[in-house]
Short mmCIF file of C-alpha atoms in Angstrom, two decimals:
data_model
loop_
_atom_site.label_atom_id
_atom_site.label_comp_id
_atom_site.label_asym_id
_atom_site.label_seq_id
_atom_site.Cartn_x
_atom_site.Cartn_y
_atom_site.Cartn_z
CA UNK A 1 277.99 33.65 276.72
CA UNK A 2 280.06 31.26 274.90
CA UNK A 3 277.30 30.53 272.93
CA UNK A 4 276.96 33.73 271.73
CA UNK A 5 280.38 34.17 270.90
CA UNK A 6 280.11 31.13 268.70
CA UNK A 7 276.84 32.69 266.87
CA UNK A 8 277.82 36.13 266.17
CA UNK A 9 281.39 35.68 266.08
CA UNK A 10 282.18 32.52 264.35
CA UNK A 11 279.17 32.22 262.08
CA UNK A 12 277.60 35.64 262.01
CA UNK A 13 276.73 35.49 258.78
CA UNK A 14 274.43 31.99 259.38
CA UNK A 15 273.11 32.93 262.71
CA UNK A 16 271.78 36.46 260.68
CA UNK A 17 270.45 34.22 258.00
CA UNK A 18 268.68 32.01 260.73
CA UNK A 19 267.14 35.10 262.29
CA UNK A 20 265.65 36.18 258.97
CA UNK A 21 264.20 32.75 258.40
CA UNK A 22 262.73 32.77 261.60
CA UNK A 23 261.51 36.70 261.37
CA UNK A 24 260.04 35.63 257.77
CA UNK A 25 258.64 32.69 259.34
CA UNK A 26 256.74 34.94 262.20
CA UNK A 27 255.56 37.15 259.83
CA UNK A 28 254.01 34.30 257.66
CA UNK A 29 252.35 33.14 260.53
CA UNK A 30 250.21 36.15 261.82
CA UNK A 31 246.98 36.18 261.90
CA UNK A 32 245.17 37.91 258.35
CA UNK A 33 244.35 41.07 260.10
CA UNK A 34 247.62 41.48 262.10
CA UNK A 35 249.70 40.91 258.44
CA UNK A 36 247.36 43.65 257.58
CA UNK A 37 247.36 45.89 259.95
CA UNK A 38 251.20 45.79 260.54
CA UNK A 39 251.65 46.42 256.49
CA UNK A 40 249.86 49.15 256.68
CA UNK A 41 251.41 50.67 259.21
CA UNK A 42 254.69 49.97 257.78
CA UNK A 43 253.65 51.61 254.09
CA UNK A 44 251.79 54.48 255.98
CA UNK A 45 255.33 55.22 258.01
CA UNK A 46 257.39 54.63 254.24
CA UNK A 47 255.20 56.79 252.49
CA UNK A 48 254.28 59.67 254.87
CA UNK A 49 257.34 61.48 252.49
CA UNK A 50 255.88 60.64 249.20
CA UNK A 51 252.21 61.83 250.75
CA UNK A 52 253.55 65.03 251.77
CA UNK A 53 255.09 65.54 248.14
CA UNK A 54 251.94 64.42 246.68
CA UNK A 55 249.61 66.84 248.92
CA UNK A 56 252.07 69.77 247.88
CA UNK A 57 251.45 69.39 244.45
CA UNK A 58 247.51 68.63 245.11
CA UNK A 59 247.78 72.26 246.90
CA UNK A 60 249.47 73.65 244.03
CA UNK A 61 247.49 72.22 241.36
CA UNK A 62 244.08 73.76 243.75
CA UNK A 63 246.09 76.90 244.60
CA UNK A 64 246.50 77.01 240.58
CA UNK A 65 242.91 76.41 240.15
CA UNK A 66 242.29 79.11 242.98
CA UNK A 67 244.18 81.52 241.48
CA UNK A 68 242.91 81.01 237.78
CA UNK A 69 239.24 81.80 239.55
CA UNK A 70 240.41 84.77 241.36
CA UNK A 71 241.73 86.46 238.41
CA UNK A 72 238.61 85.74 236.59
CA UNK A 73 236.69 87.38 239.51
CA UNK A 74 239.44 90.44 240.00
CA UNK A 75 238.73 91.14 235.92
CA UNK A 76 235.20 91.14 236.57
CA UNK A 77 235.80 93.07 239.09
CA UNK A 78 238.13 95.50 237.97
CA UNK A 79 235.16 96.14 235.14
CA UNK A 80 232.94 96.75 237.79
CA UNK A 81 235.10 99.16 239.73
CA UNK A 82 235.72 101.05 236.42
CA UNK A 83 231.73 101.46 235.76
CA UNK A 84 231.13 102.38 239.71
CA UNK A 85 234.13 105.26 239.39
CA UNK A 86 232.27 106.11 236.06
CA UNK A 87 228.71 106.20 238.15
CA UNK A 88 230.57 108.03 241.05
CA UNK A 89 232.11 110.82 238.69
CA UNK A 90 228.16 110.92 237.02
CA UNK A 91 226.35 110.81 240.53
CA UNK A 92 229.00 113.82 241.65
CA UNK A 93 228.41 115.82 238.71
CA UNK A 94 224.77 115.41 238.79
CA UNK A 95 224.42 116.71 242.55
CA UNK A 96 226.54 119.46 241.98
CA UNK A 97 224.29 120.45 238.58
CA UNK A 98 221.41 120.20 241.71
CA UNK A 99 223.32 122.06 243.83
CA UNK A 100 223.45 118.97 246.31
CA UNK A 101 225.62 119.11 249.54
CA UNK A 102 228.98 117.11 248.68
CA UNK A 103 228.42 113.87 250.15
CA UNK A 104 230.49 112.60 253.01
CA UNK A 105 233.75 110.81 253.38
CA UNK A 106 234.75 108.44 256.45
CA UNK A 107 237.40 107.87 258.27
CA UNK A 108 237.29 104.21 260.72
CA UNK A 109 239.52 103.84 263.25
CA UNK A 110 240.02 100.25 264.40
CA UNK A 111 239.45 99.41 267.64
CA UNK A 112 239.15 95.81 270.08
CA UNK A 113 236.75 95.21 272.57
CA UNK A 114 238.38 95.44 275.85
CA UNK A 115 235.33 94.19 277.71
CA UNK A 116 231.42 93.42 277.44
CA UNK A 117 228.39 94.41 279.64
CA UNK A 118 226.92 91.64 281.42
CA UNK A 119 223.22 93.65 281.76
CA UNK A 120 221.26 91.47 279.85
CA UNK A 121 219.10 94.62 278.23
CA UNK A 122 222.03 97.22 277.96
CA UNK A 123 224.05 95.80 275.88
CA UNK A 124 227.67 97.76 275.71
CA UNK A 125 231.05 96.96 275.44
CA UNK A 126 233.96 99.10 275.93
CA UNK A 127 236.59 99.50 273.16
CA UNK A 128 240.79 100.01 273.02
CA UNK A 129 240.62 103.45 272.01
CA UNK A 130 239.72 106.90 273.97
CA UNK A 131 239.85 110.70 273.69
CA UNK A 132 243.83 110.42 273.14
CA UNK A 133 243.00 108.94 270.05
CA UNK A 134 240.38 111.19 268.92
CA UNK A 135 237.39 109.64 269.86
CA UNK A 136 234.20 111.91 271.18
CA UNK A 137 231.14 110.94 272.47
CA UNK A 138 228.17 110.43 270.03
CA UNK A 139 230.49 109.16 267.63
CA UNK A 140 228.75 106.07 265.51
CA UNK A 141 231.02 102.75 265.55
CA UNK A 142 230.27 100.12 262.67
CA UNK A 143 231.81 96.51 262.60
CA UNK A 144 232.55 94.93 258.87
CA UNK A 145 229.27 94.49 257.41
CA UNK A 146 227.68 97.19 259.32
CA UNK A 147 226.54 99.40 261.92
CA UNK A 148 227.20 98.24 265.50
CA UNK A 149 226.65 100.98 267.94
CA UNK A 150 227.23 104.46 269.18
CA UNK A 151 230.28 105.90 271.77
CA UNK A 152 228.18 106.86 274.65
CA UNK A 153 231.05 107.28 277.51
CA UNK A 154 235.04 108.63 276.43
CA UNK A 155 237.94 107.88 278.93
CA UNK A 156 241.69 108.76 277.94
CA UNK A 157 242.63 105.72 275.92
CA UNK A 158 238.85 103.94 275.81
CA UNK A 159 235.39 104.30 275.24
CA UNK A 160 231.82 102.72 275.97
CA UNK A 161 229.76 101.81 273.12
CA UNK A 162 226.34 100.98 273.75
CA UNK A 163 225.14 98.43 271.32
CA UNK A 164 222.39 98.33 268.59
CA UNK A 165 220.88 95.50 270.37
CA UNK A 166 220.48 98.03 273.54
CA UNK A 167 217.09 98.92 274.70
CA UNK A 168 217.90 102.61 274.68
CA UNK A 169 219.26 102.70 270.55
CA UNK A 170 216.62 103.71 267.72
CA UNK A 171 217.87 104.02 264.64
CA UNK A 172 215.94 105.95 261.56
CA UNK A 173 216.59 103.36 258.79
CA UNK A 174 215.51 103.50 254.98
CA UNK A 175 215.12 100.46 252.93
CA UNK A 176 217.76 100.78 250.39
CA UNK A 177 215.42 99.53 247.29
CA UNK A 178 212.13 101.14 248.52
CA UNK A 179 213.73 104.33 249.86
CA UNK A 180 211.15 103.49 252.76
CA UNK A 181 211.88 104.57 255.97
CA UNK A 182 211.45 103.22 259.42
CA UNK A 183 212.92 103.22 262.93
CA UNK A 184 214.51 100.07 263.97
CA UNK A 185 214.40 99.04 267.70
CA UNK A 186 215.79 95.66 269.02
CA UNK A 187 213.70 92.62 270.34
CA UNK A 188 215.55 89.97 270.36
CA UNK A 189 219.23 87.49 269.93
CA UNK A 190 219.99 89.29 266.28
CA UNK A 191 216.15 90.59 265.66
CA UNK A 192 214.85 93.93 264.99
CA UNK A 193 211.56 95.46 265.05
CA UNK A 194 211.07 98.26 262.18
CA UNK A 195 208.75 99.98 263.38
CA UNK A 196 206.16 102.87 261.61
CA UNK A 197 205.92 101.18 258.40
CA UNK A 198 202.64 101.91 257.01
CA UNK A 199 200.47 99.42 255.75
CA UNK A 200 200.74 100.28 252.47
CA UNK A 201 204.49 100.22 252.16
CA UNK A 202 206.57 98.62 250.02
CA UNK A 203 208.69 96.58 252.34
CA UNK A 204 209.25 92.79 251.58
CA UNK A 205 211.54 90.29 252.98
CA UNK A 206 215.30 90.48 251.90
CA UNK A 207 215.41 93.80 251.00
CA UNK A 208 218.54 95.55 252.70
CA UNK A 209 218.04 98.26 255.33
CA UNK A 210 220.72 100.94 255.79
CA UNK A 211 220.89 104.24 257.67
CA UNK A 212 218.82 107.05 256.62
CA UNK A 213 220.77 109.92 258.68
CA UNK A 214 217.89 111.50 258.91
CA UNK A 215 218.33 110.84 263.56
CA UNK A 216 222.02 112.46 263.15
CA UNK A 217 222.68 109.78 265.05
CA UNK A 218 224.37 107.58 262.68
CA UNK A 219 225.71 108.87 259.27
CA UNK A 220 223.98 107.82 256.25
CA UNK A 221 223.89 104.89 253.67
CA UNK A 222 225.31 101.97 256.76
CA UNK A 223 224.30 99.02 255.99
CA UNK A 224 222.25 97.53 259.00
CA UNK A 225 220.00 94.27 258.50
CA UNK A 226 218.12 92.59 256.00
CA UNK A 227 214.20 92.19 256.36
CA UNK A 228 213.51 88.56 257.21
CA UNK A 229 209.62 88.86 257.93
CA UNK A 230 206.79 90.82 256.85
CA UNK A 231 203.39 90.78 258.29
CA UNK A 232 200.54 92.76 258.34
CA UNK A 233 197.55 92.43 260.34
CA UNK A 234 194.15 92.78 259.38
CA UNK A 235 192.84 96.64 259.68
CA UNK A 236 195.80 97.91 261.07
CA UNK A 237 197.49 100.50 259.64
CA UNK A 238 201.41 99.44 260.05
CA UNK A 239 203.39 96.50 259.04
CA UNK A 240 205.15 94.06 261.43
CA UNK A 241 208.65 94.07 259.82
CA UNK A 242 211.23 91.69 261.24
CA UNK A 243 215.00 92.55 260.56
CA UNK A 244 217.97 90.78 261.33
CA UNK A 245 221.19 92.54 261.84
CA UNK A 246 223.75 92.79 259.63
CA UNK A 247 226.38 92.45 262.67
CA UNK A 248 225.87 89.93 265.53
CA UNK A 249 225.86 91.85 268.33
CA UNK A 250 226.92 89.07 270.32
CA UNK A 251 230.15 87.93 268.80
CA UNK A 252 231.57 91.23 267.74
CA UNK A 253 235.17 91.31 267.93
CA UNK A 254 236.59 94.25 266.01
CA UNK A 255 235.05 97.34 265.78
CA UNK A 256 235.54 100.60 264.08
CA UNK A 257 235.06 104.17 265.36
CA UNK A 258 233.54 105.94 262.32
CA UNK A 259 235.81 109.43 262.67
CA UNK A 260 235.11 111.86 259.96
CA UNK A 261 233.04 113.30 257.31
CA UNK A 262 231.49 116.41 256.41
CA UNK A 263 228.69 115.65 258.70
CA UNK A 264 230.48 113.88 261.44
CA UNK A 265 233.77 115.92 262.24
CA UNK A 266 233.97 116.05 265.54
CA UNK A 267 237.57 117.51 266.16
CA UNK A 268 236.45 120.22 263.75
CA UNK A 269 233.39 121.05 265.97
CA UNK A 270 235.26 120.66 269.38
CA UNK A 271 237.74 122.91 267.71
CA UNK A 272 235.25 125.30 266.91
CA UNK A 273 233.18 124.91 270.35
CA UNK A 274 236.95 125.69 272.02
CA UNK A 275 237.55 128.85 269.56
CA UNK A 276 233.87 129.96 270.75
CA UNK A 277 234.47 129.26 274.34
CA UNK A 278 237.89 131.06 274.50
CA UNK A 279 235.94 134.20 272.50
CA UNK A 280 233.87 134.49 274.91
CA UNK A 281 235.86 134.17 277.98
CA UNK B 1 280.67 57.48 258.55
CA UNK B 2 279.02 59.78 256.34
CA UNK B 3 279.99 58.30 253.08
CA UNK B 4 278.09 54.82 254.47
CA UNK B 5 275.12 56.98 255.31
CA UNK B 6 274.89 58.03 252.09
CA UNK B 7 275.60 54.69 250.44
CA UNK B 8 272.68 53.34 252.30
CA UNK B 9 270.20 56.53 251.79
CA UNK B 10 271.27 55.69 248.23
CA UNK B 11 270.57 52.29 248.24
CA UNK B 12 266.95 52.84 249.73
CA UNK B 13 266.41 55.53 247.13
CA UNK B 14 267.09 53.42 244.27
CA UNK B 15 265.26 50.85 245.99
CA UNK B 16 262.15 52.92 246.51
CA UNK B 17 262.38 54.03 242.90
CA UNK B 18 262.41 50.36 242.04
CA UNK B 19 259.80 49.24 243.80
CA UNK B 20 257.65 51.70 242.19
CA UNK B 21 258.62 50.89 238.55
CA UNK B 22 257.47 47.41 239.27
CA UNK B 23 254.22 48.40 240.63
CA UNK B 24 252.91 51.37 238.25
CA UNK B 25 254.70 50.47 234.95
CA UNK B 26 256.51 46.87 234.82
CA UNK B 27 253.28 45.18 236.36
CA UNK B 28 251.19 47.66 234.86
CA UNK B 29 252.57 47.71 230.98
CA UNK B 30 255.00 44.80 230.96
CA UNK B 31 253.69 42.60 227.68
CA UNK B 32 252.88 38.92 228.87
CA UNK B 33 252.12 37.65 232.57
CA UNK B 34 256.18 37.27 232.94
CA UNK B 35 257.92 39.97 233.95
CA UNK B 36 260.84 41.28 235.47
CA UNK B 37 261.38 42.21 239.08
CA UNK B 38 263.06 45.23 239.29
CA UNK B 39 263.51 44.80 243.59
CA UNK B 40 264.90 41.83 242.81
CA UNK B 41 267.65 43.46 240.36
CA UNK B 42 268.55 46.05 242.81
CA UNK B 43 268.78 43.41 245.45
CA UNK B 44 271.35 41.51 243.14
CA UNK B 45 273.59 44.63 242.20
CA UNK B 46 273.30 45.39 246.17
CA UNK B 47 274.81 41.85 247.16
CA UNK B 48 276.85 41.03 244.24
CA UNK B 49 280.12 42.13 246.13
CA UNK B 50 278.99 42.39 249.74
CA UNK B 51 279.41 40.20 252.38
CA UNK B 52 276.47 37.50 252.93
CA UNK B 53 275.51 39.13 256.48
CA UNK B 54 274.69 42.26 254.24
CA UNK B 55 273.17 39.96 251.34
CA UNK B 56 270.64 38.55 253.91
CA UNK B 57 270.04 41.85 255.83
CA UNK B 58 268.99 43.68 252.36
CA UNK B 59 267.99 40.64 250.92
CA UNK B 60 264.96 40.66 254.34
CA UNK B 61 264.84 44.14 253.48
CA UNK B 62 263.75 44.46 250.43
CA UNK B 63 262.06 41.35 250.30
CA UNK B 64 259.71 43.15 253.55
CA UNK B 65 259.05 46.02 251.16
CA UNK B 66 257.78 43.46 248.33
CA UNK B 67 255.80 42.00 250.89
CA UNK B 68 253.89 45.52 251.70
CA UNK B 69 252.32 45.32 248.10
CA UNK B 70 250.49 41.57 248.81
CA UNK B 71 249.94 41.88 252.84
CA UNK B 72 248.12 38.53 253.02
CA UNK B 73 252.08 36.91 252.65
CA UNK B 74 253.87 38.97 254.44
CA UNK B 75 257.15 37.79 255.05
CA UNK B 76 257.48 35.45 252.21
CA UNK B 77 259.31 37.26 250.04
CA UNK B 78 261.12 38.76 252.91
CA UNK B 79 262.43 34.65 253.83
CA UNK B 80 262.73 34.01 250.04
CA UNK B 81 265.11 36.70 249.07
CA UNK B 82 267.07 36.14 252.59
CA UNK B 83 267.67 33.05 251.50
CA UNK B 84 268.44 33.62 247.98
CA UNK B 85 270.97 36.61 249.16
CA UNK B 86 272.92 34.77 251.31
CA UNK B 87 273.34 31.88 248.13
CA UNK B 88 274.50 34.64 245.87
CA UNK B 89 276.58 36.30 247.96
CA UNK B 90 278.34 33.17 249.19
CA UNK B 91 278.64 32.18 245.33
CA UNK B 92 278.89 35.46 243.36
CA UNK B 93 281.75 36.33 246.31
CA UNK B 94 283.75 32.72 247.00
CA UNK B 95 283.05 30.22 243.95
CA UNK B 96 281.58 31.55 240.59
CA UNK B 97 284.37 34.05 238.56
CA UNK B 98 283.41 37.57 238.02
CA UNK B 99 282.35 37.00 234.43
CA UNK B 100 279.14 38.17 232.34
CA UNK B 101 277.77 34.39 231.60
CA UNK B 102 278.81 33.05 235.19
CA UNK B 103 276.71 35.94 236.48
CA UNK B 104 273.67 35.46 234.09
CA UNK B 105 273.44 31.91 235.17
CA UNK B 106 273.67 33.26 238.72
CA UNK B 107 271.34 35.73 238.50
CA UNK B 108 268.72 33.39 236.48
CA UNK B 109 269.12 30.18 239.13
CA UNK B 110 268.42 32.86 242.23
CA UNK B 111 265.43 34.07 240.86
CA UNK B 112 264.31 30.55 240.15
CA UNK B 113 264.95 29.28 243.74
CA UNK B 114 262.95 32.55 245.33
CA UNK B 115 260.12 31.44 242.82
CA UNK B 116 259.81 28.27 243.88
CA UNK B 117 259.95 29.72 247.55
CA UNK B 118 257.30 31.87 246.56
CA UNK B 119 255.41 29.44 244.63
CA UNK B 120 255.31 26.75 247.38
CA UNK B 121 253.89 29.37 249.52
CA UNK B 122 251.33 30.95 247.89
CA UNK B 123 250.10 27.55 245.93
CA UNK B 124 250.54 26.11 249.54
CA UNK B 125 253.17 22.93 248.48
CA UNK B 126 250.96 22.07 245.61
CA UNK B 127 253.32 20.16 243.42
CA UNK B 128 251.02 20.40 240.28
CA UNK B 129 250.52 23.87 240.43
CA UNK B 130 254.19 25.01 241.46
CA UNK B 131 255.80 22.81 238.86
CA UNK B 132 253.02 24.69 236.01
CA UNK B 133 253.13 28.54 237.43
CA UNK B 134 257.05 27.46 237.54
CA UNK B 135 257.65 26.53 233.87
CA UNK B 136 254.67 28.73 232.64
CA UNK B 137 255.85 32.25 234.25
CA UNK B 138 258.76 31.52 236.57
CA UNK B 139 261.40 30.88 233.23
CA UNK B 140 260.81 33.73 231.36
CA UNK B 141 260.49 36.15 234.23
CA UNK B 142 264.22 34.81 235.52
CA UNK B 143 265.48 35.27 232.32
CA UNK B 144 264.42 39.07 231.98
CA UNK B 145 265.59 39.74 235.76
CA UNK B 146 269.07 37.93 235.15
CA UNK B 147 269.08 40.39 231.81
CA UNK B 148 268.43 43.47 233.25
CA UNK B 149 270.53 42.91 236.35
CA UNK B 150 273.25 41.68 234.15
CA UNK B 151 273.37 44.85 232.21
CA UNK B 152 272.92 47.05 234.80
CA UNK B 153 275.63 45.61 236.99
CA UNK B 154 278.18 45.70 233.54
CA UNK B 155 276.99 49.59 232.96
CA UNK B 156 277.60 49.94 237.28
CA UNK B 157 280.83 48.52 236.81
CA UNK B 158 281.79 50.53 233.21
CA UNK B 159 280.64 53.69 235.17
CA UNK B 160 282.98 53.13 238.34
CA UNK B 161 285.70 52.32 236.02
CA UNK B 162 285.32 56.03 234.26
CA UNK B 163 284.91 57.81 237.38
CA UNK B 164 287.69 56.29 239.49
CA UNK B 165 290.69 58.64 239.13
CA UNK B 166 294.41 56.91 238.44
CA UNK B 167 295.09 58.43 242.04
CA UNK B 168 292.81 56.46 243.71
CA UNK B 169 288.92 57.50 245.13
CA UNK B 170 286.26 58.78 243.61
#
C-alpha cells in the first residue's frame, strides 16, 4: 500500500511515464500478426465513424446515379404512356366506327391468403375477403403478373379460390402474337399443357399467352404464361405446347379479386337476379 | 465536467484531422523525403502548458494512433513521443521561458530525440544508418515541425488573447 502511495502520489507523473514505456515496450514486442491484428482492430473501431460518413455519401452518390436513370426511364416512359393514351383514344374510336362492344374496365380488390390446401391435386387457398366485401362466387382472382384462380366457395368475410394449378381449372387462352387459341390445363410444379393446338399453328416458344374470354370464366386479355416448349410429333395432328405460368402458384402471397367490368359485374347481376326474384314473388 | 469533455473531444478531433493531413497530403505532396509531422505538432500545442502526467498520457496517445499507419512497430512511436512529452512538458513548464526562440529550440530538440527513438528502432541500433537517416531526413523534418508548431502555438495564443473578455472567461 505504501508503495503505491509513493508511485501515484509522490511521483505520479514518473510512475505514468514508466507505464507507457513499459506499454510501448509490450506492444513492440508482439508477435507480427498480433501487432497486426490488434491495429486493425484498433483503426476498424476509430474509423467505424468516418466509414459510416463515407458509405452515406457512396449511397448518395448511387442514389444520385439511381435517380439520374430513373428519370431517364420515367421520360421514356412518360413518351410511351402519351403514344399508348393516343393508341387507346384510336383503338376506342375505331371499335365504336365498328360498332364494337365498349371494352371492359376492372376493379381488384386486394386480398391475403388466410390459408392453403394441403390436397396435393386441388390446389386452393382461401383469401381475407368474403361476401361482406363484395365478393361472389365465380369471380376470377389474378395475382401481379397474372391470372391465379377463380372464387369457387364465399363465406361472410372470406372466400376459397381454387387455383390454376388445380386439376378441375381449364382455361380458353389465346396467344397474344398469334391470336391462336388453346385451352390450358395444369401438369405440373409451374407447367401447363395447352392443349388443341393444331399442327399447323403458329405457336413458338416465348410467345405470351393471355385469356381469351371466350370460357366466361376469366375476363379477357390476363396475362397467364409464356410458352417454354413446342413439340410436335410426327403425323399427329396437334402440337405439344408447354407453358409456364406467369404466377407461381406455389408462393402466392397477395392476391386480387378481379370485381368489375362490363362483363363481370356481379353486384349488378345479383341486383338484378334480386329485382327478378322479388317480381316474381 | 462538460467543458473538459469537450476540450478532450476537441483535442481528438483536431488530432484525427491531423493525422489525416499527414497521411493523404503532407506524406502524399510534401516536396522532398523530409517532412513535417503534423501529430507531432498537435502533440506539442497539447503539452506545451499541461502537466507531464497529461504530456505522457497524450504523448502514448497519439503516438498509438501514429503507430496504426506502420503496424509492424507498433508501439514505437507510442514510447517515443511518451518520452519526448514528458521532456517537454517538464521543460516547456519548469525551466525554458515562454518565448518564441526558447520554444523553437524546444520544439526542434524533441523531434530530434523521438527520431532517434524511432530511428534506433526501425534501423534496429544500427549506428551507421541512424547517424545517416538522422542528418539526411531527421534535421530538416525537425525544423519544419518546430516551424509549424511554433506558429501555430503563437496564432493559439494571439487567438485566446482576442477572445478572452477583460471580465474574465471565454
Amino acid at each position: 500500500m505504501a508503495i503505491f502511495s509513493f508511485l501515484f502520489n509522490k511521483h505520479l507523473d514518473k510512475s505514468v511515464l514508466v507505464i507507457s514505456i513499459i506499454a510501448s515496450l509490450l506492444l513492440l514486442g508482439l508477435e507480427e500478426d498480433s501487432k497486426v491484428n490488434a491495429a486493425r482492430e484498433v483503426s476498424s473501431f476509430l474509423l467505424a465513424p468516418v466509414e459510416e460518413i463515407d458509405k452515406y455519401f457512396v449511397d448518395i452518390t448511387r442514389l444520385r446515379d439511381e435517380n439520374d436513370k430513373l428519370r431517364e426511364i420515367l421520360a421514356a416512359l412518360y413518351y410511351e404512356r402519351g403514344k399508348l393514351l393516343q393508341f387507346e383514344r384510336e383503338k376506342k374510336r375505331m371499335r365504336k366506327l365498328l360498332n364494337f362492344r365498349t371494352e371492359s374496365h376492372y376493379r381488384f380488390l386486394p386480398c391475403e391468403i388466410i390459408s392453403m390446401s394441403s390436397n396435393r391435386f386441388h390446389h386452393s387457398v382461401t383469401i381475407d375477403r368474403g361476401s361482406s366485401d363484395g365478393v361472389v362466387k365465380g369471380m376470377p382472382v389474378s395475382g401481379y403478373r397474372g391470372i391465379a384462380g377463380r372464387v369457387t366457395q364465399v363465406f361472410p368475410s372470406s372466400s376459397r379460390v381454387i387455383l390454376i394449378n388445380n386439376r378441375s381449372l381449364s382455361i380458353s387462352c389465346r396467344d397474344r402474337r398469334s391470336r391462336v387459341v388453346g385451352i390450358l390445363k395444369w401438369d405440373r410444379g409451374r407447367y401447363f399443357n395447352l392443349d388443341f393446338v393444331g399442327s399447323e399453328e403458329d405457336v413458338i416458344v416465348g410467345d405470351t399467352l393471355v385469356t381469351s374470354g371466350l370460357g366466361k370464366v376469366f375476363p379477357r386479355g390476363f396475362q397467364v404464361g409464356v410458352v417454354r416448349q413446342v413439340k410436335k410429333g410426327e403425323g399427329r395432328i396437334s402440337k405439344d405446347v408447354t407453358v409456364v405460368s406467369m404466377v407461381d402458384p406455389g408462393r402466392l402471397e397477395e392476391l386480387f379479386v378481379i370485381m368489375s367490368g362490363k362483363e363481370w359485374d356481379y353486384r349488378r347481376i345479383t341486383e338484378e337476379l334480386r329485382k327478378l326474384k322479388d317480381g316474381a314473388e | 465536467m462538460k467543458d473538459r469533455s469537450l476540450y478532450i473531444l476537441r483535442i481528438v478531433f483536431v488530432s484525427v484531422v491531423a493525422f489525416v493531413l499527414q497521411v493523404t497530403i503532407v506524406n502524399g505532396a510534401w516536396p522532398g523525403k523530409a517532412s513535417p509531422d503534423l501529430v507531432f505538432v498537435v502533440l506539442l500545442l497539447i503539452i506545451i502548458d499541461r502537466g507531464p502526467v497529461t504530456a505522457v498520457v497524450a504523448g502514448f496517445l497519439l503516438g498509438f494512433l501514429q503507430d496504426l499507419g506502420n503496424a509492424s512497430f507498433l508501439g514505437m512511436n507510442a514510447l517515443a513521443n511518451s518520452v519526448v512529452a514528458y521532456g517537454v512538458s517538464r521543460l516547456g513548464r519548469d525551466y525554458l521561458p515562454e518565448d518564441v526562440v526558447f520554444r523553437i529550440f524546444l520544439f526542434f530538440a524533441a523531434y530530434l530525440v523521438k527520431s532517434i527513438i524511432v530511428l534506433n528502432i526501425t534501423e534496429s541500433f544500427s549506428f551507421i544508418r541512424v547517424i545517416t537517416f538522422f542528418f539526411r531526413y531527421s534535421v530538416l523534418s525537425a525544423l519544419y515541425t518546430a516551424l509549424i508548431a511554433v506558429f501555430l502555438w503563437k496564432f493559439v495564443q494571439l487567438i485566446s488573447e482576442r477572445v478572452v473578455r477583460p471580465g474574465g472567461g471565454y
